[in-house]
CSV table of C-alpha atoms in Angstrom, one decimal:
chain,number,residue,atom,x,y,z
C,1,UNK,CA,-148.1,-30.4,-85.6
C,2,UNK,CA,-145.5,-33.2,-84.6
C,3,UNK,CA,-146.6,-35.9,-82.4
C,4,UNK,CA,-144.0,-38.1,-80.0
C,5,UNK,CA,-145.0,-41.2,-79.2
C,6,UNK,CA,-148.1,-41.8,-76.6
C,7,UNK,CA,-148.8,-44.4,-74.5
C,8,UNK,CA,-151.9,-45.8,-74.4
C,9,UNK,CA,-154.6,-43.7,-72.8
C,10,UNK,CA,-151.8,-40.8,-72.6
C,11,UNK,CA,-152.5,-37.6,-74.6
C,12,UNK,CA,-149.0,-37.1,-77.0
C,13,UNK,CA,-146.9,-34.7,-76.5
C,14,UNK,CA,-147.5,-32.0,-79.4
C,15,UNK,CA,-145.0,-29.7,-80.7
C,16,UNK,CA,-146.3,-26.4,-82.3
C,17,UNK,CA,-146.2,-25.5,-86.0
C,18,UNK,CA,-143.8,-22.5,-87.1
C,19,UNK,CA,-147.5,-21.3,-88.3
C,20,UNK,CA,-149.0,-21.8,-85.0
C,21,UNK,CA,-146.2,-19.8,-82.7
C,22,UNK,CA,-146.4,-17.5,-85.5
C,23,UNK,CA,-150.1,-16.9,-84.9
C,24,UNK,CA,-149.5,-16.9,-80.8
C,25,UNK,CA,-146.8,-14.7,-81.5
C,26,UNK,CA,-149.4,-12.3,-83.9
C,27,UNK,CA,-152.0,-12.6,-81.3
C,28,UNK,CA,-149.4,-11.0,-78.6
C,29,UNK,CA,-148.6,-8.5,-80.8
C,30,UNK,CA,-151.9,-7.4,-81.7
C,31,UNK,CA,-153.1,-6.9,-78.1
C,32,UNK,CA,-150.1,-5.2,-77.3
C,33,UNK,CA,-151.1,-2.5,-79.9
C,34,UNK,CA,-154.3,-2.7,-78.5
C,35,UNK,CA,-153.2,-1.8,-74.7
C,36,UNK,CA,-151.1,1.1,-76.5
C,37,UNK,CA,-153.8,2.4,-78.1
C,38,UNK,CA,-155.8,3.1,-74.6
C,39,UNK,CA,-152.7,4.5,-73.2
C,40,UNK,CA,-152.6,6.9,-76.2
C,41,UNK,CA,-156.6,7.8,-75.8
C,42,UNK,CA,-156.5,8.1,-72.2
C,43,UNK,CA,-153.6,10.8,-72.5
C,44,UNK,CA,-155.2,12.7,-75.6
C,45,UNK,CA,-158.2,12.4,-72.9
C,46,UNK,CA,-155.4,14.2,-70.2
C,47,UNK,CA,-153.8,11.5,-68.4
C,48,UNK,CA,-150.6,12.6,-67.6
C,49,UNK,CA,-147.5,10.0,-69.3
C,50,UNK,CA,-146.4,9.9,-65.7
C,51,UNK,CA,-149.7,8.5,-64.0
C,52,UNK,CA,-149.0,5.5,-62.3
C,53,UNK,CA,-152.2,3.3,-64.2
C,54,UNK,CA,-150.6,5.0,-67.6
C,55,UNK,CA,-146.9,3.7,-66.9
C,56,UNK,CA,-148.4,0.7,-65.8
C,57,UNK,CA,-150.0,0.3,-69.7
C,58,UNK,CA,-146.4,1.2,-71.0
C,59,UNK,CA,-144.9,-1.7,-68.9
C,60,UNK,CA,-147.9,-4.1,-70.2
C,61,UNK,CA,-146.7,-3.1,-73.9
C,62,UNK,CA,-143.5,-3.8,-73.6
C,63,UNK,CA,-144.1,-7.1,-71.8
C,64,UNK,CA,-146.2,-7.9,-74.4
C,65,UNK,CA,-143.8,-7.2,-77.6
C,66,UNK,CA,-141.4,-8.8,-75.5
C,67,UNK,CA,-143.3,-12.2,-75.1
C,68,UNK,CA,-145.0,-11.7,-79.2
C,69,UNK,CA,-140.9,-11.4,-80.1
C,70,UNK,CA,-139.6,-14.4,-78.3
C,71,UNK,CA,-142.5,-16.5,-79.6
C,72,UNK,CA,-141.5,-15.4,-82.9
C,73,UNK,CA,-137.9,-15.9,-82.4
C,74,UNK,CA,-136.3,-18.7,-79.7
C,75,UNK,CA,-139.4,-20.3,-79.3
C,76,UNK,CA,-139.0,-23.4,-81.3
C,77,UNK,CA,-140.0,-26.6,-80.1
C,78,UNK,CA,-142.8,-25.6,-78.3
C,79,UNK,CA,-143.9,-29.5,-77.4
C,80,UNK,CA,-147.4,-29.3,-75.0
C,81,UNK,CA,-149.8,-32.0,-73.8
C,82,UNK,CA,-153.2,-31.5,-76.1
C,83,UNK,CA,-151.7,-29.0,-77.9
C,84,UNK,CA,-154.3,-28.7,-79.4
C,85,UNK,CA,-156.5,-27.8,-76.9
C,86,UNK,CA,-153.9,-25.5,-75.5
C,87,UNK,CA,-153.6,-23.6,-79.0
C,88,UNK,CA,-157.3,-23.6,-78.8
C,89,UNK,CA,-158.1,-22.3,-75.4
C,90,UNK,CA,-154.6,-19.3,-76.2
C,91,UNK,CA,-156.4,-18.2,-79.4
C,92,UNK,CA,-160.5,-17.9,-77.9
C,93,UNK,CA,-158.8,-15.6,-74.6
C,94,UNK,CA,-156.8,-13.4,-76.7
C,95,UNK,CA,-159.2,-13.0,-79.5
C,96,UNK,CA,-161.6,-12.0,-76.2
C,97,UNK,CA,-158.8,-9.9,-75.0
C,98,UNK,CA,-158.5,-8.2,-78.2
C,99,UNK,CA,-161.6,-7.5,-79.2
C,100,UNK,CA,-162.3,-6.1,-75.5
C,101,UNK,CA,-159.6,-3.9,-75.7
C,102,UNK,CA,-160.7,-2.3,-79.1
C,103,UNK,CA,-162.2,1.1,-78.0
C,104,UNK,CA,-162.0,0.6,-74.2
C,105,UNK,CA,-161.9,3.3,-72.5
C,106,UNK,CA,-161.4,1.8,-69.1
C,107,UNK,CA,-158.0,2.1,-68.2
C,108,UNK,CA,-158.3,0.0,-64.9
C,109,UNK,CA,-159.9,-2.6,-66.7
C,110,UNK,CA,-157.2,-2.3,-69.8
C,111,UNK,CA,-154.4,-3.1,-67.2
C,112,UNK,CA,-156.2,-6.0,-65.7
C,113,UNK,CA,-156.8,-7.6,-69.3
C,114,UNK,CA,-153.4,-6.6,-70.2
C,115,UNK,CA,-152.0,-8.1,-66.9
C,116,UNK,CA,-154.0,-11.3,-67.4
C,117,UNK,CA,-152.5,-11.9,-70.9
C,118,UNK,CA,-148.8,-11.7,-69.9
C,119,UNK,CA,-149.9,-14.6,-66.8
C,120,UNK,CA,-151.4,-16.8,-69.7
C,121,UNK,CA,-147.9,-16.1,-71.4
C,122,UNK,CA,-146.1,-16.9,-68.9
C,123,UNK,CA,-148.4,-19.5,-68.2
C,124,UNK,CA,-147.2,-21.3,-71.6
C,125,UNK,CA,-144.0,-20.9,-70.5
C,126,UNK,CA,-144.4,-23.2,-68.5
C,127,UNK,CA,-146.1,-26.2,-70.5
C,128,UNK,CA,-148.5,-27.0,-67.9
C,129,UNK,CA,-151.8,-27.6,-69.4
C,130,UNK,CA,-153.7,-26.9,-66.2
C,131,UNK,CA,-151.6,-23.6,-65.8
C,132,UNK,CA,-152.8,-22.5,-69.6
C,133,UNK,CA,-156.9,-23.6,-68.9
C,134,UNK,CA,-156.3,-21.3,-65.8
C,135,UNK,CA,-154.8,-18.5,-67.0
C,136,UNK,CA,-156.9,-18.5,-70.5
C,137,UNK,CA,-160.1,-18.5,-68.2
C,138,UNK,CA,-158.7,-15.5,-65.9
C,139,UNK,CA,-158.3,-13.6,-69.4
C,140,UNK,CA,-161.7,-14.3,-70.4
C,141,UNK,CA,-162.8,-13.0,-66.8
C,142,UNK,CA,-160.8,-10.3,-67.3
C,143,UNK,CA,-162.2,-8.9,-70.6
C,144,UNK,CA,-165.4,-9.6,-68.9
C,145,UNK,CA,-166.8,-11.7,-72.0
C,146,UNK,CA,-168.9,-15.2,-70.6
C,147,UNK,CA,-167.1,-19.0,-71.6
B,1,UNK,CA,-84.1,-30.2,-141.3
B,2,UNK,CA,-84.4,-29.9,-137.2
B,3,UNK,CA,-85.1,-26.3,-138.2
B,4,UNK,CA,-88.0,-26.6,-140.5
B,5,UNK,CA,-89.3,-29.5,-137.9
B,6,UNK,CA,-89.5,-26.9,-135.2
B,7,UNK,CA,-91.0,-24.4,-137.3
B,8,UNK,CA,-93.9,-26.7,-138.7
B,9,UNK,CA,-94.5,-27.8,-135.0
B,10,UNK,CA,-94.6,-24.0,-133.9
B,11,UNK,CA,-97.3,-23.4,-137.0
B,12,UNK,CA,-99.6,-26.6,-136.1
B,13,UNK,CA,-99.2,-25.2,-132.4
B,14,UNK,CA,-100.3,-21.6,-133.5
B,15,UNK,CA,-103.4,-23.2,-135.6
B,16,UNK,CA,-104.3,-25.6,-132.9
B,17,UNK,CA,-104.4,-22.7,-130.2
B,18,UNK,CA,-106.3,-20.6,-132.9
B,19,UNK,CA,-108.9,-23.0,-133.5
B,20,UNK,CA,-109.3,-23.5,-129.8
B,21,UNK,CA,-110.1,-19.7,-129.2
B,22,UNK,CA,-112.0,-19.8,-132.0
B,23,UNK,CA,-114.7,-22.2,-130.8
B,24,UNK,CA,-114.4,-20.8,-126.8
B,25,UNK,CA,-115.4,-17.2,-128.2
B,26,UNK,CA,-118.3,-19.1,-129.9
B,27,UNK,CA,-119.5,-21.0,-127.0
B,28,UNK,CA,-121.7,-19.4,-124.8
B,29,UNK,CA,-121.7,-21.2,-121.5
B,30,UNK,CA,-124.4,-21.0,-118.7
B,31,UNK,CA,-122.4,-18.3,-116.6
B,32,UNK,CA,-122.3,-15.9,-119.7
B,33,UNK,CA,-126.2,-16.9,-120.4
B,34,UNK,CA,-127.5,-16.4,-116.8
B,35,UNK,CA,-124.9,-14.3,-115.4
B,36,UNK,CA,-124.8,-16.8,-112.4
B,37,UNK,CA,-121.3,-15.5,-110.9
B,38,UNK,CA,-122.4,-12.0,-111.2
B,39,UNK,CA,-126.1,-12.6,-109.3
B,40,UNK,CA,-123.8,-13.8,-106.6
B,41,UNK,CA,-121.7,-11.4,-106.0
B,42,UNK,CA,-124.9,-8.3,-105.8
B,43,UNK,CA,-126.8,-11.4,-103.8
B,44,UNK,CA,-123.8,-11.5,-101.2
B,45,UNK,CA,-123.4,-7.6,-101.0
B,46,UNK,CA,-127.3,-7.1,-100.6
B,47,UNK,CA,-129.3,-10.0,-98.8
B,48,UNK,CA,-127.1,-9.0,-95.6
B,49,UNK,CA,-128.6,-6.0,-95.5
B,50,UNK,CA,-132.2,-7.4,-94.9
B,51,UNK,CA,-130.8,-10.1,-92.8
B,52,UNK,CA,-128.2,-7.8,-90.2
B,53,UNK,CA,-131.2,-6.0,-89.9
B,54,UNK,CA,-132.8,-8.6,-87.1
B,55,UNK,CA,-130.4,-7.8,-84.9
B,56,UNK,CA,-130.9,-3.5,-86.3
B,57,UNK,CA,-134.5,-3.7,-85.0
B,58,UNK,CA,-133.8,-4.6,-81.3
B,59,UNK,CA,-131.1,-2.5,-80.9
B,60,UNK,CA,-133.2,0.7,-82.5
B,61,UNK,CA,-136.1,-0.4,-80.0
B,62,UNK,CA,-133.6,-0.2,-77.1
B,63,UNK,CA,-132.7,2.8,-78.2
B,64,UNK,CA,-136.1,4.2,-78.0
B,65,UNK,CA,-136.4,2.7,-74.3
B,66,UNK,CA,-133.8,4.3,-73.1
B,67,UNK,CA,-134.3,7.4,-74.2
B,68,UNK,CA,-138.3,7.1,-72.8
B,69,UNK,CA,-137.7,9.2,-68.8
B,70,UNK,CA,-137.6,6.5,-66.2
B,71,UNK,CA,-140.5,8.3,-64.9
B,72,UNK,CA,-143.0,7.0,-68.0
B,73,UNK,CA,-142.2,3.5,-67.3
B,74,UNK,CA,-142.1,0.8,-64.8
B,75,UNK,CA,-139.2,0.6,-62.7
B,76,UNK,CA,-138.9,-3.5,-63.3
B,77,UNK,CA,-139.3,-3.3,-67.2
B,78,UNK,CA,-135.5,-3.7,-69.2
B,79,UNK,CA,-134.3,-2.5,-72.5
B,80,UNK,CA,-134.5,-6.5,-74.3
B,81,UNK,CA,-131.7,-8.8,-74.6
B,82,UNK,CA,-130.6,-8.7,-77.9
B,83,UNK,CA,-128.3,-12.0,-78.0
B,84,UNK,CA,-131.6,-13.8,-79.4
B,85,UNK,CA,-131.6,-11.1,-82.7
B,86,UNK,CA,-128.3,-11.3,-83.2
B,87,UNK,CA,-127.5,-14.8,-83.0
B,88,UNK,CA,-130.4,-15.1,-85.6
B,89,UNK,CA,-129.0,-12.3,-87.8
B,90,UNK,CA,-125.9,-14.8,-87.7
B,91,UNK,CA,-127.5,-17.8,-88.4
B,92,UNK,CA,-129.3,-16.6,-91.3
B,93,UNK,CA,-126.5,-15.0,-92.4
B,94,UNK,CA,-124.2,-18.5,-93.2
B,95,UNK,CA,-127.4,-19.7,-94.5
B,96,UNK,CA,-128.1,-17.0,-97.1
B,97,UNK,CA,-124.2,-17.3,-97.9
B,98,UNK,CA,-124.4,-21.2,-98.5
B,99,UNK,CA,-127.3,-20.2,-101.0
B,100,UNK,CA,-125.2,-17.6,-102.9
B,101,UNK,CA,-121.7,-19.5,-102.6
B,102,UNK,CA,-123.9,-22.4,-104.4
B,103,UNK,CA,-125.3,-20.4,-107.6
B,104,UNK,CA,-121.6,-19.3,-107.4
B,105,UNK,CA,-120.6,-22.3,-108.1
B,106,UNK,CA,-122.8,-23.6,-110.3
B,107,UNK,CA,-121.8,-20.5,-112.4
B,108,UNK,CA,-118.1,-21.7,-111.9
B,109,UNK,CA,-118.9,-25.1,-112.9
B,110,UNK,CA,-120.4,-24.3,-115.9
B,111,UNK,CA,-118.0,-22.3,-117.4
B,112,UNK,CA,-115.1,-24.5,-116.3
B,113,UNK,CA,-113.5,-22.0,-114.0
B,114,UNK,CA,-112.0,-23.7,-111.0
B,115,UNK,CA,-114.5,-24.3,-108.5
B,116,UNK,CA,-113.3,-23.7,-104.3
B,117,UNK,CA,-114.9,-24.3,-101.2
B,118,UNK,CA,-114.3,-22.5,-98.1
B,119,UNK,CA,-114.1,-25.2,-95.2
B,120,UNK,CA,-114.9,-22.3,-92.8
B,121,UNK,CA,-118.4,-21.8,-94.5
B,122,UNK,CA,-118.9,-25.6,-93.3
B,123,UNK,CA,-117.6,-25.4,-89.9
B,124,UNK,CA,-119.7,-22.0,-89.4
B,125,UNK,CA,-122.6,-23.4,-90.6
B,126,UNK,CA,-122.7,-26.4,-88.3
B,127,UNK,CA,-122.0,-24.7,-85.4
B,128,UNK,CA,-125.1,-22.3,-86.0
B,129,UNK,CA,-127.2,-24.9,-86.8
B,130,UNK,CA,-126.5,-26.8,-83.9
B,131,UNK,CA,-128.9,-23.6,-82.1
B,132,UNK,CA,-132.2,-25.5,-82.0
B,133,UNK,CA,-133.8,-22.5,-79.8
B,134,UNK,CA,-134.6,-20.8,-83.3
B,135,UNK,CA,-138.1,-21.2,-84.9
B,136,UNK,CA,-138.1,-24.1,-87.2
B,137,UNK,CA,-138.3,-22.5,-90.3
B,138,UNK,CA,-135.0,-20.9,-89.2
B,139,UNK,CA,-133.4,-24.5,-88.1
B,140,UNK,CA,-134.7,-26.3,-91.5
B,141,UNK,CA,-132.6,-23.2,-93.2
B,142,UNK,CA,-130.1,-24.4,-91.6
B,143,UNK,CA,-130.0,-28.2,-92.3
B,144,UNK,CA,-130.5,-27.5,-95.7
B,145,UNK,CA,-127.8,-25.2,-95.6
B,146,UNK,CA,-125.6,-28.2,-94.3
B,147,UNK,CA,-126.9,-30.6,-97.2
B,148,UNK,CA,-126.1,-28.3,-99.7
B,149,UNK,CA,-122.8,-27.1,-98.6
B,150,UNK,CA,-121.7,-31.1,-98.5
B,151,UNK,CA,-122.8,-31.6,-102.0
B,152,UNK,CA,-120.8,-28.5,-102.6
B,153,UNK,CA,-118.0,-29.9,-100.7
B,154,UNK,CA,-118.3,-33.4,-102.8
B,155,UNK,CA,-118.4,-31.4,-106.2
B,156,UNK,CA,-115.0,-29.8,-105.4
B,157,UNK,CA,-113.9,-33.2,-104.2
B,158,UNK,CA,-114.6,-35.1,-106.9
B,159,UNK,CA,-113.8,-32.8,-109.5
B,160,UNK,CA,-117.0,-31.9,-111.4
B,161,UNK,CA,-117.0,-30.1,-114.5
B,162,UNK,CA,-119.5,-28.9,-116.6
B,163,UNK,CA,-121.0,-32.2,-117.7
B,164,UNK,CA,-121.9,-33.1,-114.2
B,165,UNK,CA,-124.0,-29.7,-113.6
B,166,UNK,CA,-127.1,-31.2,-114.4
B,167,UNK,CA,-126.9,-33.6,-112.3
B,168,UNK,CA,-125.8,-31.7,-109.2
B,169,UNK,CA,-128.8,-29.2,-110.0
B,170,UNK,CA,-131.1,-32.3,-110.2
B,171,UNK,CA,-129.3,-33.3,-106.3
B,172,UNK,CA,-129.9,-30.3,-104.9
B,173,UNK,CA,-133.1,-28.5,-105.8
B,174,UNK,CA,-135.1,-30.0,-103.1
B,175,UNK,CA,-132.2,-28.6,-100.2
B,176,UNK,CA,-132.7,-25.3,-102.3
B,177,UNK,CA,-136.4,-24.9,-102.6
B,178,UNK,CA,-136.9,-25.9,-99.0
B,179,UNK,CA,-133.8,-23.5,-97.9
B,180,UNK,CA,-135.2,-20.4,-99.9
B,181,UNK,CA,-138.6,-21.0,-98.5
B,182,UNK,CA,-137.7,-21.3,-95.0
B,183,UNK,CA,-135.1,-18.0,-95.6
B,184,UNK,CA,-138.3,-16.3,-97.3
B,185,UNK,CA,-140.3,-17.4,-93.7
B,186,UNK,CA,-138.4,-16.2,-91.6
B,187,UNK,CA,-137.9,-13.1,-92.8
B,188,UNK,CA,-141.6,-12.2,-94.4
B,189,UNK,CA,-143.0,-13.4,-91.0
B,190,UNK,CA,-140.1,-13.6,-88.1
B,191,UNK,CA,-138.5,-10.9,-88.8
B,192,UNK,CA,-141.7,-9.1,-90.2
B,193,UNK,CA,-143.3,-9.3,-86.7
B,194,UNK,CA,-140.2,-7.8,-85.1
B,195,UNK,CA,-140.6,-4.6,-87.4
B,196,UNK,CA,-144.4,-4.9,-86.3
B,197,UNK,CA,-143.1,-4.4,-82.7
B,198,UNK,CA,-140.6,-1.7,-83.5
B,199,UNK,CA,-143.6,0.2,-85.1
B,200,UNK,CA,-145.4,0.5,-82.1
B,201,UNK,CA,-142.3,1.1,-80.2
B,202,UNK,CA,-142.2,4.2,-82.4
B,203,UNK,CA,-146.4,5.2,-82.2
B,204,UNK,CA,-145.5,4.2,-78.5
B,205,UNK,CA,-142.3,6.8,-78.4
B,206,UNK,CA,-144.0,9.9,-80.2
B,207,UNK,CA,-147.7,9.7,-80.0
B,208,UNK,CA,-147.8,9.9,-75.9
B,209,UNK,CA,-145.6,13.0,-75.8
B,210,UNK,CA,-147.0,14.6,-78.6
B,211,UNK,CA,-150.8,14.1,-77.8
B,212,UNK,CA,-149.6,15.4,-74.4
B,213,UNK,CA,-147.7,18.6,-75.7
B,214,UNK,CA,-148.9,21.5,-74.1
B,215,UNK,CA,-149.9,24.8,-76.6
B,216,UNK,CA,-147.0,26.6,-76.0
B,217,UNK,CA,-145.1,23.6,-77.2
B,218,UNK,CA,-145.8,24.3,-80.8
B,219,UNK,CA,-142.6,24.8,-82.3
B,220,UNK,CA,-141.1,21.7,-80.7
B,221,UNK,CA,-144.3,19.6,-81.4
B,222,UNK,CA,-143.5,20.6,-85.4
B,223,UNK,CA,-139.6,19.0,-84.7
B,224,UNK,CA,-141.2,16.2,-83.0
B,225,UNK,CA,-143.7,15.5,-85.9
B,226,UNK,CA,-140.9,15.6,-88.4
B,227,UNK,CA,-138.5,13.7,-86.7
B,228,UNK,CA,-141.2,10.8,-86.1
B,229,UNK,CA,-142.4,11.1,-89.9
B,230,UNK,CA,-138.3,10.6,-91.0
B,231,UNK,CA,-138.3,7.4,-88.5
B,232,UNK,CA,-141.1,5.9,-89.8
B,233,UNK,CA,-140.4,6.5,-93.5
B,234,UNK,CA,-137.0,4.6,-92.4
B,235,UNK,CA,-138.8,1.8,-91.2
B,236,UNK,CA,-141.4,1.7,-94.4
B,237,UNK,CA,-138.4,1.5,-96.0
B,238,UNK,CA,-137.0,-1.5,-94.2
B,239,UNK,CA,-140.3,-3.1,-94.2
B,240,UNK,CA,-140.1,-3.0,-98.8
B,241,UNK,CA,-136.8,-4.3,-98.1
B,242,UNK,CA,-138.4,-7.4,-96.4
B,243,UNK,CA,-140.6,-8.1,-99.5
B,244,UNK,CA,-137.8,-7.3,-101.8
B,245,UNK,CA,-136.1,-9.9,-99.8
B,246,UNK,CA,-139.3,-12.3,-99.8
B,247,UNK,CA,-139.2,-12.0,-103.5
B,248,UNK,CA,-135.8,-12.7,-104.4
B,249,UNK,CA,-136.0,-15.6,-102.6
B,250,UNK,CA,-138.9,-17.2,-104.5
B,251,UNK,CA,-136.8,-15.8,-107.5
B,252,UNK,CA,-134.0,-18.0,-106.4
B,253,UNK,CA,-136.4,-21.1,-106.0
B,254,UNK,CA,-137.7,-20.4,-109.5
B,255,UNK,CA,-134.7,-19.7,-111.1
B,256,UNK,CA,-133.0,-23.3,-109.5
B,257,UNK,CA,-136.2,-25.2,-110.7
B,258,UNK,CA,-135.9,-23.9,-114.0
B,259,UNK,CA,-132.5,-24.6,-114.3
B,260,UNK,CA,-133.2,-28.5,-113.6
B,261,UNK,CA,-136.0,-28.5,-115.9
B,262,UNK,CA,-133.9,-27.5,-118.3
B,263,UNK,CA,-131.1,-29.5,-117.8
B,264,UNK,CA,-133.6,-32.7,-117.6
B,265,UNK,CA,-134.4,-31.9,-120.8
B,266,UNK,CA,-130.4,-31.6,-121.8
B,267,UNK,CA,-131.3,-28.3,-123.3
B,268,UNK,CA,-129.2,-26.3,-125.0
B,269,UNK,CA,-127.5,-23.1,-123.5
B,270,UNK,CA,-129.7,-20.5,-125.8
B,271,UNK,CA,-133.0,-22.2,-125.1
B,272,UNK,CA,-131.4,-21.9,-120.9
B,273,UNK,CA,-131.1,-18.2,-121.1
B,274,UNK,CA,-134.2,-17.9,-122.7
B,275,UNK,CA,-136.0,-19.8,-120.2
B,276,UNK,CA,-134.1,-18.3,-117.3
B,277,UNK,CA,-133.8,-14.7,-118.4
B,278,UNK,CA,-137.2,-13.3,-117.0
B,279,UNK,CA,-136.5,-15.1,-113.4
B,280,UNK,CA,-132.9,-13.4,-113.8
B,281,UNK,CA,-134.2,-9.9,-114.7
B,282,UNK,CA,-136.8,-9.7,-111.8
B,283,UNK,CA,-133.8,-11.3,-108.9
B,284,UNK,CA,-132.0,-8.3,-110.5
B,285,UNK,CA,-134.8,-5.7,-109.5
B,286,UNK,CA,-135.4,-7.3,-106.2
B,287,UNK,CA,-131.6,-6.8,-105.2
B,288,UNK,CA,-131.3,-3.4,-106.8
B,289,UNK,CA,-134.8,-2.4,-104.5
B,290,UNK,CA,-132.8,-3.5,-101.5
B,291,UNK,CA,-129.6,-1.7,-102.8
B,292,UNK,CA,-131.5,1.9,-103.5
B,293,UNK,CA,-133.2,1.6,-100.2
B,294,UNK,CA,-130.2,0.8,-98.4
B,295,UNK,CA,-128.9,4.3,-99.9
B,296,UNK,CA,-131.8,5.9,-98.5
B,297,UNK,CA,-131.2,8.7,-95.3
């Protein structure tokens, strides 16, 4: 990672490795495979395509390629406050996300992780370390998997 | 007299040109021995063709949006924007062409042809890298796709010939090592994820519909099946492009470090092509894999 200067008793500013987005960008894209694959199980199971809680999964992975593309794309330059805290506290929620995902049958509780990981996304978006610990948290909650 | 003078002139003329063809035809220079200007021209006709395809992938995934009924998804959610792909296609694009306009002209250089530079490559390439919303490995293309084009641009200035090839190899392998890598990166990874995300656009596309499909559906569900089978085996085939890509790219870094080494060592132009030839052969194969695919249905 590439530091900026700090002031004294001032965390740097961080910018993210091509090899760290690309991991984020991974992670996004590996949950949003997940999400599909619970849409897909729950309409073998007979869910209709047009139930609301099955378009709602649809929506989730596209959100979610969406945000894995643009992190793999425009996202350069990616400069946060304890980066590596941040890129710490991303990768334990989605790896939680993930692995509660895997096999879920659940499709409330699919959305609600699903919906949790496009706020932490969003959430980066916005650089606000506060607003990352948050949202990383609410997808741990989510997936229902103790810090 | 004057007569006899003119004719001896004439005869020392014709031997003088003579012995000049003679010892040309005997010379093998490094463009005959490596076939530089020749690897160029299948580089520039086939490295697009991995490249265009960033933008190919959001445009075929928008595709598949579309045609998903309204009623499967979310009223709020948009086909994407594809600007982003394309202007990345672009940019990658002038950098791949900086990289084959330079073995170009190293090719050029070495057999004495006249070497030219195309100001527009210069001014093209600036303006793209001047995009610093790319990843980094993408913007590092770039830069190095600056340096070399300006020692390109000071070769044709200065008027190199042959004997200063060694030299501008020995300049600019570190611009080309780092430029390949970062073109291999963003293509093995970048644009690797995007095909990720068009393959689940795909499983996203057919598998719903078809684990839906209702008995009496049977004949259509056997279209269905084959029509997803020909998409994906399109996009298996994109995805060996991408390594094909991936591999002619460490191809070119090999070939360009071998190439120094050997002219470090002032080597001579048989003991080049010996040294270069299996790096040449397998660049070949990995443009020809992209070529056949590209052929494919």
């Amino acid at each position: 990672m590439k530091s900026t200067k700090s002031i004294a008793g001032t965390p740097a500013n961080t910018t993210l490795t091509d090899d760290q987005m690309q991991a984020l960008a991974q992670s996004f894209h590996d949950i949003a495979v997940e999400v599909g694959q619970v849409r897909l199980d729950a309409i073998s199971a007979g869910s209709k395509l047009t139930d609301p809680n099955i378009v709602q999964l649809q929506g989730n992975v596209y959100s979610l390629m969406n945000i894995a593309a643009n992190f793999a794309l425009t996202a350069a330059n990616l400069t946060l406050t304890n980066a590596d805290q941040a890129v710490a506290e991303i990768s334990v929620a989605t790896a939680q996300a993930d692995q509660a995902l895997d096999k879920l049958k659940d499709v409330d509780k699919a959305v609600n992780i699903a919906s949790s990981v496009i706020v932490l996304a969003m959430a980066i978006s916005t650089k606000d370390m506060g607003q990352i610990a948050s949202a990383a948290e609410s997808v741990v909650t989510a997936a229902g998997v103790s810090v | 007299m004057p007569i006899l003078r003119i004719r001896c002139n004439l005869f020392l003329q014709v031997v003088a040109i003579s012995s000049l063809c003679i010892s040309l035809s005997s010379c093998v220079d490094l463009d005959d021995a490596a076939g530089l200007s020749k690897l160029s021209d299948e580089a520039r006709a086939e490295l697009p063709r991995v490249s265009n395809d960033v933008a190919g992938t959001c445009a075929r995934q928008n595709t598949l949006f579309e045609n998903t009924p309204p009623a499967e998804r979310p009223k709020t959610e948009q086909a994407q924007d594809c600007r982003p792909y394309e202007e990345l296609a672009d940019h990658l694009a002038k950098d791949q062409n900086v990289l084959v306009s330079y073995f170009d002209a190293l090719g050029k250089l070495a057999s004495n042809k006249p070497m030219t530079y195309d100001a527009a490559i210069d001014e093209n390439v600036t303006a793209s890298s001047a995009n610093t919303s790319f990843s980094a490995n993408a913007i590092t293309a770039g830069n190095d796709a600056q340096s070399v084009l300006k020692s390109l641009a000071d070769a044709v200035t200065n008027g190199y010939r042959e004997k200063q090839l060694g030299q501008l190899i020995t300049a600019n392998d570190p611009a080309i090592q780092s430029l390949t890598h970062s073109l291999n990166k963003v293509i093995t990874s970048d644009y690797a994820l995007l095909l990720a995300n068009e393959q689940l656009s795909l499983d996203t596309f057919y598998q719903g519909p078809m684990a839906g499909a209702q008995p009496q559906e049977r004949l259509a569900l056997i279209l269905v099946q084959r029509q997803y089978a020909y998409d994906k085996s399109a996009l298996q085939s994109r995805k060996d492009s991408m390594v094909a890509y991936g591999k002619a790219m460490e191809d070119f870094a090999s070939l360009h470090a071998k190439l120094k080494q050997q002219a470090e060592k002032k080597a001579s132009m048989v003991e080049i092509a010996k040294q270069v030839a299996p790096t040449i052969e397998s660049l070949k194969t990995a443009l020809s894999d992209i070529q056949s695919r590209s052929k494919q249905p």
